């Protein structure tokens, strides 16, 4: 780890530029009523970090309870509430908005050479809807929680529980619209606001990934909305649509719910994959191998992702023929994801690889997402799914893709773009340590859960047979390490705001329009509208740039 | 350090421009008025896509339950007045026409024509809601609102409702099928209710637009707001175009 | 770096198709609204005739035709960009996927085991 591409300006003379989007206006209202996509991104960053730690605390409680086979830390009802809130908070208030609402909001306009997103007021509305959803979730937790699982399976959620299904449903409904408006904004922006010369195939792959995720947000989330409305009506008025005694079908809720919630996992992962495309290219100093394949595979994941939802319902009572069709289609959707992994690997091949923190997280992503993805194929095969579903195998699978995959990609992105957003570098050594700690903690936490699942331990149970205890103890120990790994970045990133080295425009020597401006950027991003005249990831163009700059100074 | 020389050529951004360079209604992050119109139009279409998917869930539920309980759906649909339904359909189609004319007036910079079109659309919208409330009230009187003292007597004993019986001569229905008429009415209220909510929002915006139109806001060449609202209004019309046959016209023959 | 003059910028906007803002004449609107009235009358009339399994087919066909007329002419899609047309089609496609694939489960349940 001696070689590094970090290139900082001379610290004795470097200063943060006096005029930037942070200093442009002062006062709380200038932040709360802003139209500036960069300020909105920062607002989102603060809020999702807040909810991440709430979700993390809930995870800690889960792992503490599971140290012992008995339900001794809390009552089983309480345990049900804890894992439900953990799921709701982590999925709707953290994972879904994580990369799009922070990094996407901040950088998509800059990457395409625009001054802002197409609809800045809608962007701000998006954040307020998110906060409203978040407040409702906090209200739910404070007033007794909800215990149906984040999937709100009927008829449990409609007929059998006395908990706050309504307020959680409302929270998810509102947060859903936040997501819809973000996606809508991105689609319009990418179609209509690209600077001269920025053709679709010169866009950074980060933009392609967000485009695909935005299609899913716009088309999928409304179905969740109507599912929640019907759930609320069933629960309050008792209309009968999900009630077998009145002629309804509980499975209808699940069809509508999973029609969104499966694309939702692609909403969560695609932006992360976009980050990885950027980091893998930058830290191997090579253009992404097979740009077109990666771009099209993002869209393919989005399209195919709409046709596989019933693989979450194999044991619920769908017909055998539906099982067959959805299982086959699930095999298909794995292909584009694999294409991306192959392309990133070929990007690394014969590249000049360095191991700065974003790259460490990216390596973690590639390994852990591959494992998570492959176990997804085991689950997509209906024959094995019948045995593995509702066990800890599923829990391990989705934590590998979401935490080992998505969260690592998020951290990679935060570290990669931190110098651009703040003008400061984070401390490299401790951040590399945190990345390694996270990786170790993650594997210790979740790998035993694959084994537990195949051995038959059911999920969502506070008590379990004593022979499963040792693996659960490993898992909880890992969770503690993981917690440290996540706390460290908060500490050193905040520290870096005051004491970090001045980063300059382009500490990573990256291509991409966002790196050609000052750090932190101006409110209007560019003084003059850029004209894009080179391909994406064109490192030779960058060299020529630097040669010109050196030649013209002095 | 400000922008590197790489980003040099192109149109200057907002620093120190006078408002003579672009119309007052052009937002600063857009380069041209056309770009703004294009972008907002596209945004409205994307929003309509979300609405298609939102109603899609209700249509799915409808298709499944109608398939399962066809006799109950037929009998229950006889409780809906075809006259009112057809009238409402005509009202909405006409309002779509007046809305389209409103867009044309805006494009032609015809202020009085625009105001008239908007006012007519507004009134027709209210007429629609008025007829709907008459229908809803009738349902309330006959105990056909799910969850609110729902009664299936009119289906187990059709002669208890002479008006409908004289027209359709439905046979008495077995209890287990008659129960499912409640599902039909749930769908009726959910779908027309959701539709009505969208109408109410549209009518409210129309009210706002009448005032702005009178002040000349939409006849300066800036047709985007009227055009995009028109898209929304036509979409709400299309939803009703499907709701009408699906709810009212399931089977009206003897 | 290519030299571009300031005036060339607008033509460089890669997303700008030179799209004429086509103004639809009120005569077209009139024709369409009359067609919609005819369609409404037709669908009401057809529902009073026993056509067996064709009743819902005809009702939906008329409804789809009316909706198409509204989309193409009132909503100007006939005169819009390819992007708008693509957007409408993708919405319909996803809608059909939701309905079609959900119904495929319900319909095939009655087929019993293999």
Short mmCIF file of C-alpha atoms in Angstrom, two decimals, chain A residues 223 252 255-256 259 306-307 309 326, chain B residues 52-53 55-64 191 242 246, chain C residues 60 91-107:
data_model
loop_
_atom_site.label_atom_id
_atom_site.label_comp_id
_atom_site.label_asym_id
_atom_site.label_seq_id
_atom_site.Cartn_x
_atom_site.Cartn_y
_atom_site.Cartn_z
CA UNK A 223 -47.70 0.02 -6.63
CA UNK A 252 -53.09 -10.14 -3.57
CA UNK A 255 -48.34 -9.56 -5.26
CA UNK A 256 -48.74 -5.79 -5.04
CA UNK A 259 -44.14 -5.94 -7.34
CA UNK A 306 -39.98 -6.13 -12.93
CA UNK A 307 -40.74 -9.71 -13.90
CA UNK A 309 -41.28 -10.58 -7.88
CA UNK A 326 -40.93 -16.73 -11.97
CA UNK B 52 -50.97 4.63 -14.15
CA UNK B 53 -49.13 2.26 -11.84
CA UNK B 55 -54.38 2.85 -10.33
CA UNK B 56 -52.93 -0.34 -11.76
CA UNK B 57 -53.05 -2.00 -8.37
CA UNK B 58 -56.77 -1.27 -8.09
CA UNK B 59 -57.44 -2.56 -11.60
CA UNK B 60 -55.58 -5.76 -10.73
CA UNK B 61 -57.73 -6.28 -7.66
CA UNK B 62 -60.84 -5.59 -9.74
CA UNK B 63 -59.94 -8.09 -12.46
CA UNK B 64 -59.25 -10.86 -9.98
CA UNK B 191 -61.73 3.29 -7.57
CA UNK B 242 -62.18 2.69 -18.11
CA UNK B 246 -65.88 -1.82 -15.79
CA UNK C 60 -62.72 -2.85 -23.24
CA UNK C 91 -45.96 3.04 -18.83
CA UNK C 92 -48.51 0.87 -20.57
CA UNK C 93 -46.02 -1.97 -20.79
CA UNK C 94 -45.31 -1.95 -17.06
CA UNK C 95 -49.03 -1.68 -16.33
CA UNK C 96 -49.67 -4.75 -18.49
CA UNK C 97 -46.82 -6.60 -16.79
CA UNK C 98 -48.37 -5.96 -13.38
CA UNK C 99 -51.82 -7.10 -14.44
CA UNK C 100 -50.74 -9.89 -16.75
CA UNK C 101 -48.25 -11.60 -14.51
CA UNK C 102 -50.39 -11.28 -11.39
CA UNK C 103 -53.37 -12.71 -13.25
CA UNK C 104 -51.23 -15.55 -14.57
CA UNK C 105 -50.87 -16.75 -11.01
CA UNK C 106 -54.61 -16.56 -10.33
CA UNK C 107 -55.64 -18.18 -13.59
#
